[in-house]
Short mmCIF file of C-alpha atoms in Angstrom, two decimals:
data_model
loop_
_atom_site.label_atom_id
_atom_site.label_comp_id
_atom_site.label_asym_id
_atom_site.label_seq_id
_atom_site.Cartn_x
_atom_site.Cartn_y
_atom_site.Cartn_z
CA UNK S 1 17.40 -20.33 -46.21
CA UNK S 2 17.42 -22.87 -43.12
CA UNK S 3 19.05 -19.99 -41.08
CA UNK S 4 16.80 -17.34 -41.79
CA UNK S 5 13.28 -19.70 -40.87
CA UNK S 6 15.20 -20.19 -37.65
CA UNK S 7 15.72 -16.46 -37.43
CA UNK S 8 11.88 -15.77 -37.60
CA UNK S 9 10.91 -18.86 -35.24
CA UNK S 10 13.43 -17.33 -32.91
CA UNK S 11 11.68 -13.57 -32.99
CA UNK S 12 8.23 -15.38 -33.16
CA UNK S 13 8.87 -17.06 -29.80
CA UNK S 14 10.50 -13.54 -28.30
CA UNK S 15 7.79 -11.64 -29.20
CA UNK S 16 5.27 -14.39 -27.90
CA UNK S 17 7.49 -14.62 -24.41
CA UNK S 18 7.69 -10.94 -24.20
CA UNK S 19 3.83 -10.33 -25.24
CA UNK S 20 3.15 -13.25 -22.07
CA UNK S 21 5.55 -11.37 -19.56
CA UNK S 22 3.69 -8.23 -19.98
CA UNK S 23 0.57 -9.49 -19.98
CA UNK S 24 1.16 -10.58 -16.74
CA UNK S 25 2.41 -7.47 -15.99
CA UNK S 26 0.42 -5.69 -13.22
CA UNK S 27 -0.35 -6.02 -9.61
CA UNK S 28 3.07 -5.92 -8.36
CA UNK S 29 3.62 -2.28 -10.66
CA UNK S 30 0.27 -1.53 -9.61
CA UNK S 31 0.38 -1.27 -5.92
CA UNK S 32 3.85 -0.50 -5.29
CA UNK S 33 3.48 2.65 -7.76
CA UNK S 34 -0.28 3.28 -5.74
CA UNK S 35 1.92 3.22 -2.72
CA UNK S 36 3.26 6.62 -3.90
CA UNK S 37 -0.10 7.68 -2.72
CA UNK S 38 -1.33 11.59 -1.92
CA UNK S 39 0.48 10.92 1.58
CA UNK S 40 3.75 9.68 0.58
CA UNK S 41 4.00 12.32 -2.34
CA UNK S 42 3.10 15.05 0.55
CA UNK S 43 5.79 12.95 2.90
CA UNK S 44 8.89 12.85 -0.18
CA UNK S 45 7.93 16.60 -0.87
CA UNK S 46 8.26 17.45 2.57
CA UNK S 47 11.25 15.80 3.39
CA UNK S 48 12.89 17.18 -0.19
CA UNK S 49 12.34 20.28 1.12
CA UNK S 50 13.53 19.72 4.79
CA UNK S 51 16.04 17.90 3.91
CA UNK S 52 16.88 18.59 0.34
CA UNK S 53 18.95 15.27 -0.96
CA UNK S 54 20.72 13.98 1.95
CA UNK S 55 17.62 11.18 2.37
CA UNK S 56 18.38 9.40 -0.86
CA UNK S 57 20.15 6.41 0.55
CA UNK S 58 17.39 6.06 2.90
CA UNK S 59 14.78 5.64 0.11
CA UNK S 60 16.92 3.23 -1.91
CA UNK S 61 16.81 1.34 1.21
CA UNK S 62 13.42 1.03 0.94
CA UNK S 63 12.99 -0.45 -2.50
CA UNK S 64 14.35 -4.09 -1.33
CA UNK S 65 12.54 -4.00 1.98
CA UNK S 66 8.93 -3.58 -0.09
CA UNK S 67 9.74 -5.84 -2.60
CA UNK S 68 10.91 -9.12 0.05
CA UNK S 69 7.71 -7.95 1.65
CA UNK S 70 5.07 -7.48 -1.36
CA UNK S 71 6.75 -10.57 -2.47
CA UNK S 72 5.39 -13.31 -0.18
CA UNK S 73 2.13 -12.28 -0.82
CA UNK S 74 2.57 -13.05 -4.86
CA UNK S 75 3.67 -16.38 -3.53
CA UNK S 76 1.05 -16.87 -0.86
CA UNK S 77 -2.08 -15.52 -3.23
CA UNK S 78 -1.05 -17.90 -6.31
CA UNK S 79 -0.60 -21.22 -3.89
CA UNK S 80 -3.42 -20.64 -1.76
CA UNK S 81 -5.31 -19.01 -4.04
CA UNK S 82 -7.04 -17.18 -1.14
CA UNK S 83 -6.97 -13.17 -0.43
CA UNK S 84 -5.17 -12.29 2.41
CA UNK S 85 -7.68 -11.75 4.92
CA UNK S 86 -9.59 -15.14 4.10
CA UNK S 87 -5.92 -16.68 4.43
CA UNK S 88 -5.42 -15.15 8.03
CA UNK S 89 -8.98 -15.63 9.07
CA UNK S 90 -8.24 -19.34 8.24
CA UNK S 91 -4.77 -19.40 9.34
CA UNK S 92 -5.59 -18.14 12.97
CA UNK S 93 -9.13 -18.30 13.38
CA UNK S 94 -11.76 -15.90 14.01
CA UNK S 95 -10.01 -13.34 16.69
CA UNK S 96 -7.30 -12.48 14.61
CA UNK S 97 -9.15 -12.53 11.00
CA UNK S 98 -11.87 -9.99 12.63
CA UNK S 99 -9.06 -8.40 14.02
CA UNK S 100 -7.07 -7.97 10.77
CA UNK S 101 -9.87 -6.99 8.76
CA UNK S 102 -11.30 -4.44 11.38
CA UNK S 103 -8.21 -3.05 11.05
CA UNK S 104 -8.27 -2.60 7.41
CA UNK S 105 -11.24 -1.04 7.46
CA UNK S 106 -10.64 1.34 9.87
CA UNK S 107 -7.29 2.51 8.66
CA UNK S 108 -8.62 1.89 4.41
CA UNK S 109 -11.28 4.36 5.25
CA UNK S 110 -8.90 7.01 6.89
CA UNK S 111 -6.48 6.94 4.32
CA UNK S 112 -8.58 7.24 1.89
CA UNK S 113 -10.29 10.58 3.50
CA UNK S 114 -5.95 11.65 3.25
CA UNK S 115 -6.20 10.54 -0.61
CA UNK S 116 -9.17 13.21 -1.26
CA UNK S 117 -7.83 15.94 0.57
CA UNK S 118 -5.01 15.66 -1.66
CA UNK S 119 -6.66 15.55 -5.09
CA UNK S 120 -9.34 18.36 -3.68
CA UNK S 121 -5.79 20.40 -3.10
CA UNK S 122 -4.30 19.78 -5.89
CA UNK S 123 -7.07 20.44 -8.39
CA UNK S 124 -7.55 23.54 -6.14
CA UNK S 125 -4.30 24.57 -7.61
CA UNK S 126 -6.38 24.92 -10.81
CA UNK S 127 -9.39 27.24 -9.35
CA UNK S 128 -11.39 23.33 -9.47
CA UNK S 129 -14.12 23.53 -5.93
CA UNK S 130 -13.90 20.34 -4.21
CA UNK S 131 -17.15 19.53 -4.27
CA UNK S 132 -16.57 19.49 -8.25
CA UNK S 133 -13.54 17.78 -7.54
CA UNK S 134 -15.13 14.93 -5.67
CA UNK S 135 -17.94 14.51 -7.95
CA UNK S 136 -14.77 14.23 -11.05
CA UNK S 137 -13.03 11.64 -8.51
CA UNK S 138 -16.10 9.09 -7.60
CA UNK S 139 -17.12 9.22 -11.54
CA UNK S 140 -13.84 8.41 -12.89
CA UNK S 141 -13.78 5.74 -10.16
CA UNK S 142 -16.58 4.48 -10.49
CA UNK S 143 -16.08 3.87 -14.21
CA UNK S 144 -12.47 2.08 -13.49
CA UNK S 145 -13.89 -0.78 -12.59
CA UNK S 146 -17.38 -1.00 -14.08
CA UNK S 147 -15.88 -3.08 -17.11
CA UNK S 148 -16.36 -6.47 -15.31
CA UNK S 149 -13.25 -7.44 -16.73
CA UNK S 150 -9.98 -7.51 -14.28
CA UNK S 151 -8.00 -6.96 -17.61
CA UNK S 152 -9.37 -3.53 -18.59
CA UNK S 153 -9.36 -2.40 -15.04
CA UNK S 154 -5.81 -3.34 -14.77
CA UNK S 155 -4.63 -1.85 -18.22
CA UNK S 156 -6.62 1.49 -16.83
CA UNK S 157 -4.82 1.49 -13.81
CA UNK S 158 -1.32 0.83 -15.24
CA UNK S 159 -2.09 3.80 -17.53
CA UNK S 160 -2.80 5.98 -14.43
CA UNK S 161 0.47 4.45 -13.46
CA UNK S 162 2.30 5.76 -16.31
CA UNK S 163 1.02 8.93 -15.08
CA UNK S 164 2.72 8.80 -12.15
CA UNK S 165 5.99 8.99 -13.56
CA UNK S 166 4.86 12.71 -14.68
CA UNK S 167 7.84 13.74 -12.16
CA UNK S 168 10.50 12.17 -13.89
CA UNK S 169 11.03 15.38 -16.47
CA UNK S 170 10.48 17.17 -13.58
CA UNK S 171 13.53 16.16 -12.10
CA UNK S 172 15.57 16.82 -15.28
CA UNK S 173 14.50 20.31 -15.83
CA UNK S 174 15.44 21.60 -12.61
CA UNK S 175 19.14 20.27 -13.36
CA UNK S 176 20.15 18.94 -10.34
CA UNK S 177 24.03 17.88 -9.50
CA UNK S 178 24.91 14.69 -10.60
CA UNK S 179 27.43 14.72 -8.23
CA UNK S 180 25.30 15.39 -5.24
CA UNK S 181 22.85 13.25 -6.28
CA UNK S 182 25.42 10.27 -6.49
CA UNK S 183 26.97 11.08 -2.77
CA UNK S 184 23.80 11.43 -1.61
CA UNK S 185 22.26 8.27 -2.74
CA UNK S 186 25.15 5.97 -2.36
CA UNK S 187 26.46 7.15 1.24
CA UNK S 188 24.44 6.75 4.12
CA UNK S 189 25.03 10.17 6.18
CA UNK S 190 22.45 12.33 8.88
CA UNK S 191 21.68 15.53 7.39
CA UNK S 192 23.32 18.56 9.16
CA UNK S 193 21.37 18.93 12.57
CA UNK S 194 21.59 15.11 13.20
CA UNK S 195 19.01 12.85 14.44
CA UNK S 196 16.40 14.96 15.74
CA UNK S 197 12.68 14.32 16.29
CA UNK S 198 11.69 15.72 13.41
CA UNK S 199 14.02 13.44 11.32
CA UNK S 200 12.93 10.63 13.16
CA UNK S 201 9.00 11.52 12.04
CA UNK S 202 10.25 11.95 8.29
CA UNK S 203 11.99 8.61 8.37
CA UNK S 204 8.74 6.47 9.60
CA UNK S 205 6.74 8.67 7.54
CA UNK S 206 8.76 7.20 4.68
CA UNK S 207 8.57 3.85 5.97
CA UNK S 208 5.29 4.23 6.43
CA UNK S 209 4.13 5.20 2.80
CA UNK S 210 6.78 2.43 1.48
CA UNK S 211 4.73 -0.59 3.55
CA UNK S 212 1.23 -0.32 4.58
CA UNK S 213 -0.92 -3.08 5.42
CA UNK S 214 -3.41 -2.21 2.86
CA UNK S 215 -0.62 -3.28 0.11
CA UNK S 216 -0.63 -6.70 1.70
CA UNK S 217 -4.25 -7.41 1.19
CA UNK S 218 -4.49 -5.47 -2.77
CA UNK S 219 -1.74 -7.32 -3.89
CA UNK S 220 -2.40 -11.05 -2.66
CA UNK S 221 -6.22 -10.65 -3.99
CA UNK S 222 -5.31 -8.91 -7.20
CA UNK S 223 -2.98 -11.98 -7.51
CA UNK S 224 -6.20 -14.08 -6.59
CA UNK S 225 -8.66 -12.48 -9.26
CA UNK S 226 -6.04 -12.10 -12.09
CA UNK S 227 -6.07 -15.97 -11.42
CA UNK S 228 -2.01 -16.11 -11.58
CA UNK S 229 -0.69 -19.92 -11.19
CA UNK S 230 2.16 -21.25 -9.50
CA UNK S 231 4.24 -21.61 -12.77
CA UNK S 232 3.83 -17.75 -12.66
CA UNK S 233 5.47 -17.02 -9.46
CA UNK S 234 8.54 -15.80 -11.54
CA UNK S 235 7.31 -13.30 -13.45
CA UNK S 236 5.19 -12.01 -10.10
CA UNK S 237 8.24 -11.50 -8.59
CA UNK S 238 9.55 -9.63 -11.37
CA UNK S 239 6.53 -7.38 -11.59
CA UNK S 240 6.87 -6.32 -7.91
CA UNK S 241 10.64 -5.98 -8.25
CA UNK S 242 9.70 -3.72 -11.84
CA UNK S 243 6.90 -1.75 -9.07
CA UNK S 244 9.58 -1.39 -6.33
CA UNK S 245 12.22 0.09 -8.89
CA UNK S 246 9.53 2.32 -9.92
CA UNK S 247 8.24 3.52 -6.22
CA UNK S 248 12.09 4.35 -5.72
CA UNK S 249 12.53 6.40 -8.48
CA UNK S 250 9.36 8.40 -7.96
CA UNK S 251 10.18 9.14 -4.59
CA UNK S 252 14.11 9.92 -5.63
CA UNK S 253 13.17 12.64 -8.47
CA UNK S 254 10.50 14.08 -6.42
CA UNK S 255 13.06 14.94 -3.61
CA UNK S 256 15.53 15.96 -6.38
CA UNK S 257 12.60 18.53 -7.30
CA UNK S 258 11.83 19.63 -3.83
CA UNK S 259 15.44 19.04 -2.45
CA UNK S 260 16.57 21.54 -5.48
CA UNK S 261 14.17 23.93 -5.37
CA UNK S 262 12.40 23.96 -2.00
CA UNK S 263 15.37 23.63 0.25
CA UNK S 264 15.45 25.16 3.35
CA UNK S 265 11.51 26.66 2.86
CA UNK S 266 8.81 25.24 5.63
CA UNK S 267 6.40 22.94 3.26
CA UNK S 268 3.34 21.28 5.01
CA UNK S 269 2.07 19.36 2.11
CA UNK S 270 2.37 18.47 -1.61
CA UNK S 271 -0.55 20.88 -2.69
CA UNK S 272 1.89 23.91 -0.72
CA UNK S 273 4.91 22.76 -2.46
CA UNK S 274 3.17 22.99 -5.82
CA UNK S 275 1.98 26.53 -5.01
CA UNK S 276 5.36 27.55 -4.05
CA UNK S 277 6.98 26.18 -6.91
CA UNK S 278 4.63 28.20 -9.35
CA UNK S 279 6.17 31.14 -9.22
CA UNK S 280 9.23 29.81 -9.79
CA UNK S 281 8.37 27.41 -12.57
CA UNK S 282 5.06 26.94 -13.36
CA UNK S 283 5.65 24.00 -15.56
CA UNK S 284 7.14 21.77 -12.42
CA UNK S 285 4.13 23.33 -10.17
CA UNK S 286 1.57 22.36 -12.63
CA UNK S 287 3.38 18.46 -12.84
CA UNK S 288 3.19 18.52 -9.24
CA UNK S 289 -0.47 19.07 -8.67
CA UNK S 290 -1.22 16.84 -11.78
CA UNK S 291 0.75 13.77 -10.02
CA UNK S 292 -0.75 14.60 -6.80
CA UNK S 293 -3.91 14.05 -8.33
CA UNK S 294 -3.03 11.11 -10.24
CA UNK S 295 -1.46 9.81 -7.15
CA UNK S 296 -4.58 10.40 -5.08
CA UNK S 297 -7.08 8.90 -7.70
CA UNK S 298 -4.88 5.38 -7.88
CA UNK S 299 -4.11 5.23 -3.98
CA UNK S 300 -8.49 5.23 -3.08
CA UNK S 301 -9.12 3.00 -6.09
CA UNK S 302 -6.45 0.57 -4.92
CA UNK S 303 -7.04 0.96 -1.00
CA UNK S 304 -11.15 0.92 -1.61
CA UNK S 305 -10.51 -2.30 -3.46
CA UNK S 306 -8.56 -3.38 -1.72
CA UNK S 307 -11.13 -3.81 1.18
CA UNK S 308 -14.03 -4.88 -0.90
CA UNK S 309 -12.05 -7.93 -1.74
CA UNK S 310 -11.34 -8.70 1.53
CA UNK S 311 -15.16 -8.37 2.81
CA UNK S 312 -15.87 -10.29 -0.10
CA UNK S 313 -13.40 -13.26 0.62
CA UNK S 314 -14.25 -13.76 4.54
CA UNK S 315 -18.37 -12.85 4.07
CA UNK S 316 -18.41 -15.68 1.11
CA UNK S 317 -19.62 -12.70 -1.35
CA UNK S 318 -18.87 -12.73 -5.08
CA UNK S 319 -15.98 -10.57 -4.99
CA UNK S 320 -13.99 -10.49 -8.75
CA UNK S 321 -13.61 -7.60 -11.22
CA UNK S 322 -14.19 -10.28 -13.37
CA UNK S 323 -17.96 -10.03 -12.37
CA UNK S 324 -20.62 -7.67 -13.52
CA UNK S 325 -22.44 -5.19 -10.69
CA UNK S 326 -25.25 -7.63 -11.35
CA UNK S 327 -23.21 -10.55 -10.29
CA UNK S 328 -20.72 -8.95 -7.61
CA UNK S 329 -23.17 -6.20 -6.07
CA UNK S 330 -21.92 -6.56 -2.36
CA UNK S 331 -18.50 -6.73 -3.64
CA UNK S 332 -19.28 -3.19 -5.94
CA UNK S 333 -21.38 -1.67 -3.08
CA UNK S 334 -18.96 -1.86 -0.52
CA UNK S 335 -16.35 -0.17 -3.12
CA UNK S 336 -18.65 3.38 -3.65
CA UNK S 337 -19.52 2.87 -0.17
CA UNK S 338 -16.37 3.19 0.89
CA UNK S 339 -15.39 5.95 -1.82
CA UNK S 340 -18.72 8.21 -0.87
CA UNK S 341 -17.99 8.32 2.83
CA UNK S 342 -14.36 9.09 2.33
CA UNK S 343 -15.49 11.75 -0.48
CA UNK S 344 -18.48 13.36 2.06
CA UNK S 345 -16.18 13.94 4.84
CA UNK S 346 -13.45 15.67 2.70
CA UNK S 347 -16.32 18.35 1.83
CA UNK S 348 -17.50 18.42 5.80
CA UNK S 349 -16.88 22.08 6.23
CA UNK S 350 -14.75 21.99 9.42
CA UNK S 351 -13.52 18.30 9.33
CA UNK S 352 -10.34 17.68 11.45
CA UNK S 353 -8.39 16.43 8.36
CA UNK S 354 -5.27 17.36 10.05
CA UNK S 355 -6.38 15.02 13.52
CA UNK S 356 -7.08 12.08 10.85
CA UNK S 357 -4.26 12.52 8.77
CA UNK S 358 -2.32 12.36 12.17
CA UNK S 359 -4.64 9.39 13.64
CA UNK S 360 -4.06 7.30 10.50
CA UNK S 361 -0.01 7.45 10.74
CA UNK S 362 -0.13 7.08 14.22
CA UNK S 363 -2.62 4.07 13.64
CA UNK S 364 -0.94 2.52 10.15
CA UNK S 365 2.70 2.12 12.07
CA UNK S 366 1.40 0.78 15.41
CA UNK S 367 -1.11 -2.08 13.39
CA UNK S 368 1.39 -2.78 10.81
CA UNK S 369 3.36 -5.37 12.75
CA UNK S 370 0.47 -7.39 13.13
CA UNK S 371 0.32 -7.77 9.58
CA UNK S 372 4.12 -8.40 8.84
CA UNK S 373 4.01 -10.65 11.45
CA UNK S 374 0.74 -12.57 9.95
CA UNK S 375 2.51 -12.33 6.64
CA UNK S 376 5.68 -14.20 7.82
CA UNK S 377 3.85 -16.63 10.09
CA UNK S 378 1.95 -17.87 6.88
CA UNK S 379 4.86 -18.01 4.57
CA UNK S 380 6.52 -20.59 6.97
CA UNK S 381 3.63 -22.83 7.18
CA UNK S 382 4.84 -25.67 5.04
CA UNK S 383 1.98 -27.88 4.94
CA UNK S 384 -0.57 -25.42 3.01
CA UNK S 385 3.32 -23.25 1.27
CA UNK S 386 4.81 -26.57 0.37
CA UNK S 387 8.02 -25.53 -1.71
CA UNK S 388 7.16 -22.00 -1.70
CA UNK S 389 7.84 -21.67 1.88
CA UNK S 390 10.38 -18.94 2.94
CA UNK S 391 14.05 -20.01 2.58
CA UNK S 392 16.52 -19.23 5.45
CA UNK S 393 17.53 -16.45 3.25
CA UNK S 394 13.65 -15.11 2.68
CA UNK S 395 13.32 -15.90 6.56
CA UNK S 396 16.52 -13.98 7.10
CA UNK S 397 15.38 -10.68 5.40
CA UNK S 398 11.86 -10.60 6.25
CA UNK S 399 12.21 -11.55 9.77
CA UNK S 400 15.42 -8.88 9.85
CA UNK S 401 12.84 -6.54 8.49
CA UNK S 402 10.38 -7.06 10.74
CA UNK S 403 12.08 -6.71 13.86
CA UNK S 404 13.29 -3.45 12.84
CA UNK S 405 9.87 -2.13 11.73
CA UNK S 406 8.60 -3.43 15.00
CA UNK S 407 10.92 -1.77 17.06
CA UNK S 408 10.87 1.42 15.16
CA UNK S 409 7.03 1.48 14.80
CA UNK S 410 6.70 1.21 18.74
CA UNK S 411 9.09 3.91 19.42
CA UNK S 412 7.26 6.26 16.75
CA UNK S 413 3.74 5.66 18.23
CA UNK S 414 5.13 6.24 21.75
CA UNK S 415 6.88 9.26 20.30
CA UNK S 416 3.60 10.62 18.85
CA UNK S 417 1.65 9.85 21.50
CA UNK S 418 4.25 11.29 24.11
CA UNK S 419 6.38 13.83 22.68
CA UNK S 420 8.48 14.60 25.68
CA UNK S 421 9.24 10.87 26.15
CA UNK S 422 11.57 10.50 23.96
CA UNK S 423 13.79 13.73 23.86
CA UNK U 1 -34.29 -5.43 11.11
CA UNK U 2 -34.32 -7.87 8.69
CA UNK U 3 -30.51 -6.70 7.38
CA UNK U 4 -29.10 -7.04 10.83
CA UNK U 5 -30.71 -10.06 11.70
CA UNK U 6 -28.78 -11.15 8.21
CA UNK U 7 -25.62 -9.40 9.07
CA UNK U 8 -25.30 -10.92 12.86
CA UNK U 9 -26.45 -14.46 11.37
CA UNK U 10 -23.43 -14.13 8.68
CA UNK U 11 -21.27 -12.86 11.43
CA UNK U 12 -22.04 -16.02 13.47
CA UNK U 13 -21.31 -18.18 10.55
CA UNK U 14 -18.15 -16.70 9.97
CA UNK U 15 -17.08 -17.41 13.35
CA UNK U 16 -18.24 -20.93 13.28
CA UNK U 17 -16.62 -21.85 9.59
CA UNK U 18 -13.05 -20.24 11.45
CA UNK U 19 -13.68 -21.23 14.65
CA UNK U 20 -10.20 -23.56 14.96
CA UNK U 21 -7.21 -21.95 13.15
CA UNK U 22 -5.47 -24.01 10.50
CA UNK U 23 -1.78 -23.58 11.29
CA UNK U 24 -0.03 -25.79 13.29
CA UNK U 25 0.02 -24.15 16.68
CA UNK U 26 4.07 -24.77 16.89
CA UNK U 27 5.32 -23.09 19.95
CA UNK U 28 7.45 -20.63 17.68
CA UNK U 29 3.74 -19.53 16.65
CA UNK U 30 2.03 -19.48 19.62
CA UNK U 31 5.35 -17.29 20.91
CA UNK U 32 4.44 -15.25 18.42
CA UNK U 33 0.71 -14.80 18.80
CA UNK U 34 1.16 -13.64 22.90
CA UNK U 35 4.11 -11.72 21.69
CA UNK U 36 1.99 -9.88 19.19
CA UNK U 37 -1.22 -9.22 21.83
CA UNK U 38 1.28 -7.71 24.75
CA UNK U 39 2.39 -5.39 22.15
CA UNK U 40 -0.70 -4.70 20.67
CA UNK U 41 -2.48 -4.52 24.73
CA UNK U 42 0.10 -2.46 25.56
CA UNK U 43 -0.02 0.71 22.58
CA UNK U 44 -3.58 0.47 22.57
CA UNK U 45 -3.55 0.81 26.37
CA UNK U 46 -1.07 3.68 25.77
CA UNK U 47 -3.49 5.32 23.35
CA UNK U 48 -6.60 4.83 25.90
CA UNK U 49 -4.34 6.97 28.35
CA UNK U 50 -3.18 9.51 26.29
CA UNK U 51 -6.84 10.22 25.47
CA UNK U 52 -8.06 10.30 28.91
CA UNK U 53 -4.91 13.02 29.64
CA UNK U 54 -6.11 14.66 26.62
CA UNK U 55 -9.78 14.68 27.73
CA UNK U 56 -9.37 15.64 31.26
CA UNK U 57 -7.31 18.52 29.84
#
């Protein structure tokens, strides 16, 4: 009898370590799986069809990089217990905190603008105006977060997460080649043409939608208000690492989709790939527009966040989801502001979405740096990081990482800005 | 009125509270820091000149 009370401690304490682990579950699956946002799904649909599957190996590349780099800020948000731009307005004074969050705000808002031209495309696909659209959008928004409870908004989220990974049958019912799919994943090659321009655009596009300085900022104050500890830093990690498996595979099965049936045909966008799959199988169209959506909705609710918290830390206003309206109304204020003036400019008849869309890349990649380089500066600061300050090893990758975003980020916005320069 | 009288008073307190930066200035840091405004100078500058091209056009 001894051995079968053991037995049910045993399962007792499993199911109470498991029930912990994913309760804690959340930020780290949250904004990586955000980070598939309206632009990157446009940006993996586009380069499945350009390309079809010989960019695989480039996008499991990019799993580790975003995790090393959504990782410090687990670490930095649960020691400091700070957001990130109260942490660099502290860290480096005044120039560089206004800096920093001027330049969240600027590139928050533009993005989000790209997150409502998607869903207004996608639910076009269904005969939905976008003025109907926008209305649907800043409701369902709106009531996200109007629990005053970080829980429920992060279990809605993480549902709208779930969502997300709409492609994944997708992928299977278009039966790719295994084969192909395994070459093409594990063996770094150029596709046929070489390096080109164009390639070089699709690449920092994909870099771009993999780290964006916005994910910095959601992650380390979602960290903040979820009100993580140190003794928690583990299972953090593990969260982004779960996220960063999960941005991967998104991006992998939606250039299966694309790469299989799109190759070779000129795409501009998500919403156009959708269309053009239709005809050919209007199940994968209609799980195409439905994640574009789904995508769109999570990337504004994270990015408009996002910002709130961070005019909420450095402006001293209450700034938790843990708060009513009543208590936080700065902190809510700034969050419809933000999601009304993206919304209103999406249904501008004759907006230059297609100048903004290109002014936020070019902007996003030539600011990003600044953050990275923030990010690493703090996470080597032993006196407030104590034993959570980047190993050699951490030092090692990120700074490795860095350098190469730096360098490629600078030749991209010289690129854009100069065409001819560059060949 | 009375809001922006508010806003530019919290603005000026906000600059006060982080008026000296916290991190030890190491020169590895401070390397950094000019590093990171000749490259931010110089692709801002880039994108001041492109416009002007772009306007006189």
């Amino acid at each position: 009898m001894y051995w079968i009370s053991k037995l049910i401690h045993r399962i007792r304490r499993i199911n109470r370590r498991t029930l912990l682990f994913l309760g804690m579950l959340g930020p780290g699956i949250i904004v990586m799986v955000a980070d598939n946002d309206a632009g990157g799904i446009t940006t993996y649909t586009v380069t499945g069809a350009k390309y079809g599957l010989h960019l695989l190996w480039f996008l499991i590349l990019l799993g580790p990089v975003a995790y090393y780099v959504q990782e410090m800020t687990v670490r930095l948000g649960t020691v400091t217990k700070r957001g990130h731009a109260e942490a660099i307005f502290s860290a480096f004074g005044r120039f560089w905190g206004w800096f920093s969050l001027l330049d969240l705000v600027l590139t928050d808002w533009l993005t989000m603008i790209t997150e409502f031209v998607g869903m207004t495309a996608a639910l076009s696909i269904f005969h939905v105006p976008p003025l109907l659209t926008v209305g649907i959008c800043w409701l369902l928004m709106g009531a996200m977060i109007m629990s005053g409870r970080y829980w429920t908004w992060e279990k809605i989220a993480l549902l709208f997460c779930a969502i997300n990974l709409i492609y994944i049958p997708a992928a299977f019912m278009v039966h790719p080649s295994v084969k192909d799919i395994a070459f093409n994943s594990l063996i770094p090659h150029l596709p046929p043409g070489g390096f080109t321009n164009d390639l070089f655009f699709l690449l920092m596009a994909n870099i771009g939608t993999t780290i964006a300085p916005w994910m910095l900022f959601f992650q380390q104050s979602s960290v903040v208000d979820k009100e993580l500890k140190e003794k928690d830093i583990k299972i953090g990690k593990a969260d982004t690492a779960i996220g960063a498996v999960l941005t991967v595979v998104v991006a992998m099965v939606l250039i299966i989709v694309c790469g299989t049936l799109l190759y070779g045909t000129p795409v501009d966008d998500a919403a156009a790939a959708a269309t053009k799959i239709m005809p050919v199988n209007r199940t994968i169209g209609t799980l195409i527009a439905i994640g574009l959506f789904d995508a769109g909705l999570l990337g504004a609710v994270c990015i408009s966040l996002a910002s709130s918290w961070a005019f909420g830390e450095v402006f001293g206003w209450a700034h938790s989801l843990n708060k009513k309206v009543k208590e936080a109304p700065w902190f809510y204020a700034y969050y419809f502001f933000d999601l009304l003036l993206a919304g209103t400019v999406v249904l501008i008849p004759g907006a230059p979405l297609v100048l903004i869309t290109l002014f936020v890349q070019v902007i996003s990649t030539t600011l990003l740096p600044a953050a990275l380089v923030f990010l690493i500066l703090l996470l080597n600061d032993k006196k407030t990081m104590g034993r959570y300050t980047n190993t050699p090893w951490q030092n090692f990758a990120n700074v490795s990482i860095v350098v190469v975003i730096i360098a490629l980020s600078t030749m991209y916005g010289i690129s854009v800005l100069f065409p001819k320069l560059l060949g | 009125m009375r809001l922006f009288k508010n806003a530019v008073e919290s603005v000026r307190a906000i600059n006060r509270k982080y008026a000296k930066p916290e991190i030890e200035m190491t020169p590895f840091v401070k390397g950094c820091l000019v590093a990171l405004r000749l490259y931010l100078f110089t692709l801002i500058g880039l994108m001041i000149f492109k416009f002007i091209i772009m306007a006189k056009k």
